Every structure is written in C-alpha cells, then in structure tokens.
Coordinates of C-alpha atoms in Angstrom, one line a residue:
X1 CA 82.2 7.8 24.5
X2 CA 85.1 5.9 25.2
X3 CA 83.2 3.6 28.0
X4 CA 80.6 3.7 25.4
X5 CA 83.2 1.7 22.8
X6 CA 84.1 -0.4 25.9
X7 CA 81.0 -2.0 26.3
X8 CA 80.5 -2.6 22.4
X9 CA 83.7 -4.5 22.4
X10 CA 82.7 -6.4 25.3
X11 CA 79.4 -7.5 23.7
X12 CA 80.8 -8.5 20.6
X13 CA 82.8 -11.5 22.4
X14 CA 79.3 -12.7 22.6
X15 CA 77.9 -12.2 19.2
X16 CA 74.3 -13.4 19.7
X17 CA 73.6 -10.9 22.4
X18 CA 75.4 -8.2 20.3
X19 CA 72.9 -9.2 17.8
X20 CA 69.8 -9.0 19.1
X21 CA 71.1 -5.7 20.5
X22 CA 71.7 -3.9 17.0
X23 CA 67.9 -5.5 16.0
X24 CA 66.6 -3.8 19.0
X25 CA 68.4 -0.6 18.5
X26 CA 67.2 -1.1 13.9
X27 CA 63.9 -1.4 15.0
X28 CA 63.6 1.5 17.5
X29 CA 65.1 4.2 15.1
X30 CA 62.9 3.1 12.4
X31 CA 59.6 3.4 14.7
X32 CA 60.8 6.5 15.9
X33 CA 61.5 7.6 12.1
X34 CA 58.1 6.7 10.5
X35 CA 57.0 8.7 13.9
X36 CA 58.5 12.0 12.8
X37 CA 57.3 11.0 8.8
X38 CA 53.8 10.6 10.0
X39 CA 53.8 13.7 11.9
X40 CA 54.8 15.9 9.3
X41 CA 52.5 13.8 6.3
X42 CA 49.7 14.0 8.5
X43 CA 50.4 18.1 10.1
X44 CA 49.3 16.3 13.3
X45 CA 50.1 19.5 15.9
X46 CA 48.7 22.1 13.2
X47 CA 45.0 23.4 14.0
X48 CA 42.6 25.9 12.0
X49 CA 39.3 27.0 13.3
X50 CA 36.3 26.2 10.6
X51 CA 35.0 29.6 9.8
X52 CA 31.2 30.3 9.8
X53 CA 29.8 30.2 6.3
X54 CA 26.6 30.6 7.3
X55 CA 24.3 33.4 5.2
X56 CA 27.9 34.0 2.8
X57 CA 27.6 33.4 -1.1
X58 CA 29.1 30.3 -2.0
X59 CA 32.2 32.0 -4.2
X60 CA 33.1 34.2 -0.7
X61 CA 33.1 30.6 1.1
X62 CA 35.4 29.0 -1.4
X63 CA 37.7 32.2 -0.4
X64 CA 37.9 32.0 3.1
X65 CA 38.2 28.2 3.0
X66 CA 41.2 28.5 0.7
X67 CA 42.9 31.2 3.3
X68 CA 42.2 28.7 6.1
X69 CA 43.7 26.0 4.5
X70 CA 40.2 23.8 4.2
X71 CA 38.0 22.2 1.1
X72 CA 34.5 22.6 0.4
X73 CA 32.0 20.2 -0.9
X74 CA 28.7 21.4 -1.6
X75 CA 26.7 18.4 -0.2
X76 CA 22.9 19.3 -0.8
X77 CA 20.8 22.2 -1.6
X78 CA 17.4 23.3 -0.4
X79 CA 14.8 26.7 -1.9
X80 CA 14.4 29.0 0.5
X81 CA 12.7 32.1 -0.8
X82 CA 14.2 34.1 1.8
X83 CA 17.5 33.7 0.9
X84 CA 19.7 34.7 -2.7
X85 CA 20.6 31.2 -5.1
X86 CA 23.8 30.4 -3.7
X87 CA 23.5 31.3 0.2
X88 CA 25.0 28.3 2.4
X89 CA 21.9 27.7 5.1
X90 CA 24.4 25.0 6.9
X91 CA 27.7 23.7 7.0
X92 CA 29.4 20.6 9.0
X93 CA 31.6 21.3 10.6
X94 CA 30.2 23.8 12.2
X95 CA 31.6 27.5 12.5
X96 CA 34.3 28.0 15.3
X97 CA 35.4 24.2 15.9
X98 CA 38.8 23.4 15.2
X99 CA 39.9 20.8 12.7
X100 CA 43.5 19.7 10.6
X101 CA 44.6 22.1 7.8
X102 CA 43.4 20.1 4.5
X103 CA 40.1 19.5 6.2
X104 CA 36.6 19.1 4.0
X105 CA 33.9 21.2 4.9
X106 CA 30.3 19.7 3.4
X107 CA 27.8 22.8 2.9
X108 CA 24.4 22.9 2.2
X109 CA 23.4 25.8 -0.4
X110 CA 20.5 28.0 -1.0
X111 CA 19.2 26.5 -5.0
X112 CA 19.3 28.9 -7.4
X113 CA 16.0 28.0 -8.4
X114 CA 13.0 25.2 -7.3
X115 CA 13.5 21.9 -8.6
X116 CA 10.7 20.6 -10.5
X117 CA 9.4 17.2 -10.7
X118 CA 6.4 15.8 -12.1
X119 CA 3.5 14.3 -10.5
X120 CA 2.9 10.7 -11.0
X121 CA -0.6 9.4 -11.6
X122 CA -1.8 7.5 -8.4
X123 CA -5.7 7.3 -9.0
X124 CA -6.6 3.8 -9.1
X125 CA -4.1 2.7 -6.1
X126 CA -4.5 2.1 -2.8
X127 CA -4.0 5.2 -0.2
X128 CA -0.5 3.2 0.9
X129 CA 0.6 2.8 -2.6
X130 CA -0.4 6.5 -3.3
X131 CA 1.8 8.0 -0.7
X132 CA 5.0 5.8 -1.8
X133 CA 4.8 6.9 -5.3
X134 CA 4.3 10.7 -4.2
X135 CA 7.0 10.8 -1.3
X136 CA 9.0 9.0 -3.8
X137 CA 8.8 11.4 -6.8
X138 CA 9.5 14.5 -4.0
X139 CA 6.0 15.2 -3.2
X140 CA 3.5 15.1 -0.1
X141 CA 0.0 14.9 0.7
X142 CA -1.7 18.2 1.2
X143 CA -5.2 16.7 1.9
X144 CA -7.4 13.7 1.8
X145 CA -10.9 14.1 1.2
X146 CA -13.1 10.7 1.9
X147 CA -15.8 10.1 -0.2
X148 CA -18.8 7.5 -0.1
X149 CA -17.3 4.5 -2.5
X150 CA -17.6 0.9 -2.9
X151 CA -14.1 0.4 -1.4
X152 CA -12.4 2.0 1.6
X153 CA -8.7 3.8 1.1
X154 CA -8.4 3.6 -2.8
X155 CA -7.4 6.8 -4.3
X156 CA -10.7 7.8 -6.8
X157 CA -9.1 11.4 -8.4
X158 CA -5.8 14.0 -7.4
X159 CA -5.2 17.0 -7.5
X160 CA -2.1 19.4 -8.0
X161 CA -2.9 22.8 -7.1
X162 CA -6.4 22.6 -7.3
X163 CA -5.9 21.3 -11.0
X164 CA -6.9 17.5 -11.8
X165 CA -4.1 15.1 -12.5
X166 CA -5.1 12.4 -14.8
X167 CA -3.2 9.6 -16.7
X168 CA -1.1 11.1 -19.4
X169 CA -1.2 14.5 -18.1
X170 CA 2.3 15.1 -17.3
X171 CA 1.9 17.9 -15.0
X172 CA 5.6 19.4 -13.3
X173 CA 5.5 21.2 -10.0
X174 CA 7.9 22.2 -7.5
X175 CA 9.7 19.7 -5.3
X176 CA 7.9 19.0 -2.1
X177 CA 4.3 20.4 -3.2
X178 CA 1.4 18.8 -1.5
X179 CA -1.2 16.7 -3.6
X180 CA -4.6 16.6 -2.9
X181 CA -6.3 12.8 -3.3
X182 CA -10.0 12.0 -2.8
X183 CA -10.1 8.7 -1.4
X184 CA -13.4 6.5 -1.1
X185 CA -14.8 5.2 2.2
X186 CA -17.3 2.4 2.1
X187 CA -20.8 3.2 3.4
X188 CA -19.6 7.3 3.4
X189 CA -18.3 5.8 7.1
X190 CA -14.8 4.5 8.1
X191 CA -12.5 4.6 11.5
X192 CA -9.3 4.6 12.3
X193 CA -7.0 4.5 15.3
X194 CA -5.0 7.9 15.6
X195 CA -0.6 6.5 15.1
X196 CA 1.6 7.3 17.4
X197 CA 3.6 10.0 16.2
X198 CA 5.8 11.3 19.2
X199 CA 9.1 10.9 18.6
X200 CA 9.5 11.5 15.6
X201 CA 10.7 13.7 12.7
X202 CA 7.6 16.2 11.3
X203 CA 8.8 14.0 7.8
X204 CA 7.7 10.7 9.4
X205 CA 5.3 11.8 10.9
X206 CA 3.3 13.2 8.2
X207 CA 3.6 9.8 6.3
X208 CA 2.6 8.0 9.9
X209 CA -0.5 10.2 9.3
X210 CA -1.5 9.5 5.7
X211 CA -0.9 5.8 5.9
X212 CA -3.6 5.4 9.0
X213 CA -6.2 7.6 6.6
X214 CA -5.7 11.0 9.0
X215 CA -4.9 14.4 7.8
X216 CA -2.4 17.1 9.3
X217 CA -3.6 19.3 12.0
X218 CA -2.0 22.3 13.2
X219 CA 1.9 22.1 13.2
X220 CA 3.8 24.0 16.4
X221 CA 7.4 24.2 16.9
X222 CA 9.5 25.9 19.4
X223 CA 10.8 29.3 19.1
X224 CA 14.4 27.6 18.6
X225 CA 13.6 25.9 15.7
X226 CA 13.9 27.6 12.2
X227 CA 14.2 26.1 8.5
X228 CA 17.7 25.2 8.9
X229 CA 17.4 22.8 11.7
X230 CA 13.8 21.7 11.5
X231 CA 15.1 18.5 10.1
X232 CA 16.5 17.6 13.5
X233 CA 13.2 18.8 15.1
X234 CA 10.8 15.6 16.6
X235 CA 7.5 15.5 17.5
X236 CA 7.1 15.7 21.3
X237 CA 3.2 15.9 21.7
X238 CA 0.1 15.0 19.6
X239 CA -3.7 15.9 19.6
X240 CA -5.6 13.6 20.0
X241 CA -3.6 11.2 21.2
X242 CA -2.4 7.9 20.2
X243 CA -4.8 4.7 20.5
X244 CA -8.3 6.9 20.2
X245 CA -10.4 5.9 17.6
X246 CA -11.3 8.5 15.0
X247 CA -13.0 9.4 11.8
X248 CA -11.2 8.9 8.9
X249 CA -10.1 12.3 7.3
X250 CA -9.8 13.2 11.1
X251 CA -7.2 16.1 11.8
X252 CA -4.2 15.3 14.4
X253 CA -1.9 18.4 15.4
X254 CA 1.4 18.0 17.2
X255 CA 4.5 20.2 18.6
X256 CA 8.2 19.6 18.0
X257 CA 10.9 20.3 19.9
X258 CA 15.0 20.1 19.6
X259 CA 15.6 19.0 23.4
X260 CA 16.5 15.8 23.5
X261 CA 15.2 15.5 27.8
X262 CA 12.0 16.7 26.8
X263 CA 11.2 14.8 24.1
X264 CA 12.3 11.9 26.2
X265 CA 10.2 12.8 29.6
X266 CA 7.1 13.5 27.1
X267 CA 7.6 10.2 25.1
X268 CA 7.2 8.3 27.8
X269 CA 4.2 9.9 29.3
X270 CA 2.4 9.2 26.1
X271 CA 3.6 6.0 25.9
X272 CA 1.3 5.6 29.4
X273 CA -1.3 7.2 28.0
X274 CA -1.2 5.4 25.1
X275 CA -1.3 2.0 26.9
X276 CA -4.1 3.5 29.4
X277 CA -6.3 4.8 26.0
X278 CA -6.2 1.3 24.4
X279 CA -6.9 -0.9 28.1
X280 CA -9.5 1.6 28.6
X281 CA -11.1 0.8 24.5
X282 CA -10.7 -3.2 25.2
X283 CA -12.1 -2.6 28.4
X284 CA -15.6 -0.8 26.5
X285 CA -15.5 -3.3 23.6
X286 CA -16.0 -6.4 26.0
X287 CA -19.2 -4.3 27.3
X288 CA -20.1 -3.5 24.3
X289 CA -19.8 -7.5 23.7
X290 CA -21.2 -8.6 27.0
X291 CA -24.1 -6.2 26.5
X292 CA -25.1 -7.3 23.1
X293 CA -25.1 -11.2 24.0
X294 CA -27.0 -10.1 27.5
X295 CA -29.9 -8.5 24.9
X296 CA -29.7 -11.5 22.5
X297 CA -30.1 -14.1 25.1
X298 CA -33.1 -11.6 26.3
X299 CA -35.0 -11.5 22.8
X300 CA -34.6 -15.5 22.4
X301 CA -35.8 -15.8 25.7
X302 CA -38.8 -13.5 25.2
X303 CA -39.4 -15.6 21.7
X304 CA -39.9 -18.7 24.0
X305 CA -42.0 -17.4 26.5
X306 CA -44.5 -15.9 23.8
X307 CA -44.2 -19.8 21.4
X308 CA -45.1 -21.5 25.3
X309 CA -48.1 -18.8 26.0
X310 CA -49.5 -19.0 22.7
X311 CA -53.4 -20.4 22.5
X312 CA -55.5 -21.9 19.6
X313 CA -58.3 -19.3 18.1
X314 CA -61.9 -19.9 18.8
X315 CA -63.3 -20.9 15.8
X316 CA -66.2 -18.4 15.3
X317 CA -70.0 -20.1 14.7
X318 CA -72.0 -18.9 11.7
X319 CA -74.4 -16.4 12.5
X320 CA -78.2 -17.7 11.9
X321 CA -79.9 -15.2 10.2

C-alpha cells in the first residue's frame, strides 16, 4: 500500500499522465460493472433443459413450463383425429435441448375441432385461376376430370363431396378438403408435359401437378415420416418422370423422403434424366419434321410427274348406223 501511495504522489507531479490514468482506470471499472449487471439481467451461466411436450394436454404443458422456468406460445394448430383437442403434436424447441430460464417455447396443438371454410365458386375460370382461389381459401384439388369442350383448361362445373358447387351456394367444408373440377379439353384431346416435382414439399408439388393439367398418383413416404413432420418431407422420386409428354388428366405418383443426401443424390439423377427425356423428344420432333417435309416434297413431286404424263382424249367418231 504504502509503495502503492508512492507512485500516486509521484504521478501527480505530472498531472496530464495522472490524468489519463484515473480515465483509464473510470472506464475499466465501469466496463467491468455493466459486465457483472448484464450477467445477472441476462442469467447468462443459468441453463434449463426444454421438456418434451409432445402427446401432453396443453394445461399440463403450461405446468411443467412454469416449473422450468419457460413460456409457451401456442403458435398454430392442426386436426388430427387421432389425437384429443388440445394435444401439442410439436414444439420448438425441441424436448431435451437446453435454453436460458425465461425462454419461449412455440407449440403446435391438436384443434379442438376442424376448421371450416367455404368453398368459393371457380367454374367459369381458368384451371390456374381455379387452383389459386381454392389453395387460397384452405382447400385442394381432389380430382380433375377432362371433358370434350370448346376450350382447353377452363373449369366447366365443381364439386364438394360429390355435391355440385354453384354460384350462390355457399357450401362450408372442412379445411384442406379436396374439390373435384371438370375441366374442358378441346377436341376431347389435350397433352401435357409431366413438371418436375422432385425436390419438393408434397404441398408444392400437388399444386406443380394441377397447374400442368395432371392429377395425383399414388403418394409413398418413408417409414420415418408421420403427420407431425410430413411438412418437412420432399419429393425424391416421380413416376413418370419429368419432360415425357402425357395425357391430360394423366396420373403422376411420387415418394418422399426426410434425408437430406438422398434427396440430393436422387435430384440430380433426375435432373439427367430429365435433360436426356427432353434431347431425346427434340431429337423425335425434328424426324417427325424431316419426315413430313420428305412426304410433302414426294406428293408435289408425284403431282408433276402425273400434269407432265398426261395426254389429250381421243375424241370418239359417231357410230354410222
């Protein structure tokens, strides 16, 4: 201490270094204050591990959050026959992971009941048009049935549960129902080329569908995937695959997956196989091209050589009787 005092009393003969020294020495213990303030605000070295709320009633997760010091949100609810109204299906963050006390846990919930919406009246609009306004008011295709019409992709009637919808009607169903539309076809004949679809959620790629005039074939998933994650689910392979031409109305299947390599690996393999389907399709339309100009150029030819061989009839004498 008492060399301690010496050297202040030295540095105070030269009062600008003294100074600057007692700045230094403010501005250190106030840093090292709002440290100590910020770590007991903030609880920075206290941890609690998120408890799994999955399959618990909503009032027992409010519970256990409150003896683990966290907050829950409910942040969206799905209908899942399976389970009771009031079920959390999925929670973030997940069970098991440790967070700061004071922590908000979002929750996804089992609805106590189906929300209904009701079905807006799409007859009259294109197929496109048709979709939007369904996948916009919560609802889906089930099924497009083509029918022999003046114009191609225009939606003639819908249906909702076998039931026609028509304007005025005000029909309710349950969110997420699939509509039936009967779409016209000039000539009772259309084609399409199939969309690729791989890669993508089963959500977009049911709308990748309907836009290109297809239906939904059979839907696989892997053994992993269940109703909670299927969201996170994408589309790995498709049948038939992407560039063919096809009927419209035409059926295409596909799997999902939740592996991330996989999906990659078989992404880019139908990418190649895409490319290789529509080279192969430009390859057989120049034929088809080369072959029609080789049997045009044959009948105009064949035209000539009959004007050039042609010969004046005889005019026939009178027969003396």
């Amino acid at each position: 201490m008492d060399k301690l005092k010496e050297i202040f009393i030295r540095l105070k003969q030269y009062p600008l270094v003294y100074h600057l020294l007692l700045i230094l020495l403010s501005i250190l213990a106030l840093a090292l204050l709002c440290h100590f303030l910020m770590q007991i605000g903030t609880r920075h070295s206290a941890r609690c591990t998120v408890p799994d709320f999955s399959g618990v009633h909503i009032n027992e997760a409010l519970k256990m959050a409150r003896r683990s010091d966290l907050d829950i949100r409910i942040n969206d609810s799905l209908f899942v026959p399976a389970y009771d109204g009031g079920i959390v299906l999925d929670q973030l963050p997940e069970g098991g992971v440790e967070v700061k006390p004071g922590r908000t846990v979002y929750v996804t919930i089992n609805s106590f009941q189906e929300k209904m919406v009701p079905v807006p009246f799409v007859a009259g609009y294109s197929l496109r048009q048709a979709k939007n306004m369904l996948e916009t008011a919560g609802l889906q295709i089930e099924k497009l049935v083509y029918e022999p019409d003046l114009a191609t992709n225009y939606v003639l009637a819908e249906y909702c549960k076998n039931k026609p919808v028509l304007e005025g009607s005000h029909i309710m169903t349950e969110f997420g129902t699939g509509i039936t539309l009967h779409v016209g076809m000039h000539g009772g004949v259309g084609y399409t080329i199939v969309p690729m679809v791989v890669g993508l959620s089963l959500k977009d790629a049911k709308s990748r569908l309907w836009e290109a005039g297809l239906n939904v074939g059979r839907i696989e998933f892997e053994e992993d995937i269940n109703l909670l994650n299927q969201k996170n689910a994408r589309v790995y392979a498709q049948t038939p695959e992407a560039r063919r031409g096809v009927a419209l109305g035409s059926k295409v299947g596909f799997r999902l997956t939740l592996d991330a390599k996989k999906l990659h690996r078989e992404k880019n393999l139908a990418e190649q196989r895409a490319n290789a389907i529509e080279e192969q399709e430009r390859q057989l339309d120049e034929q088809r091209r080369d072959s029609l100009q080789q049997l045009m150029g044959e009948l105009s030819s064949f035209e000539v050589t009959i004007d050039s061989t042609a010969v004046a009839r005889p005019e026939l004498e009178p027969i003396e009787e």
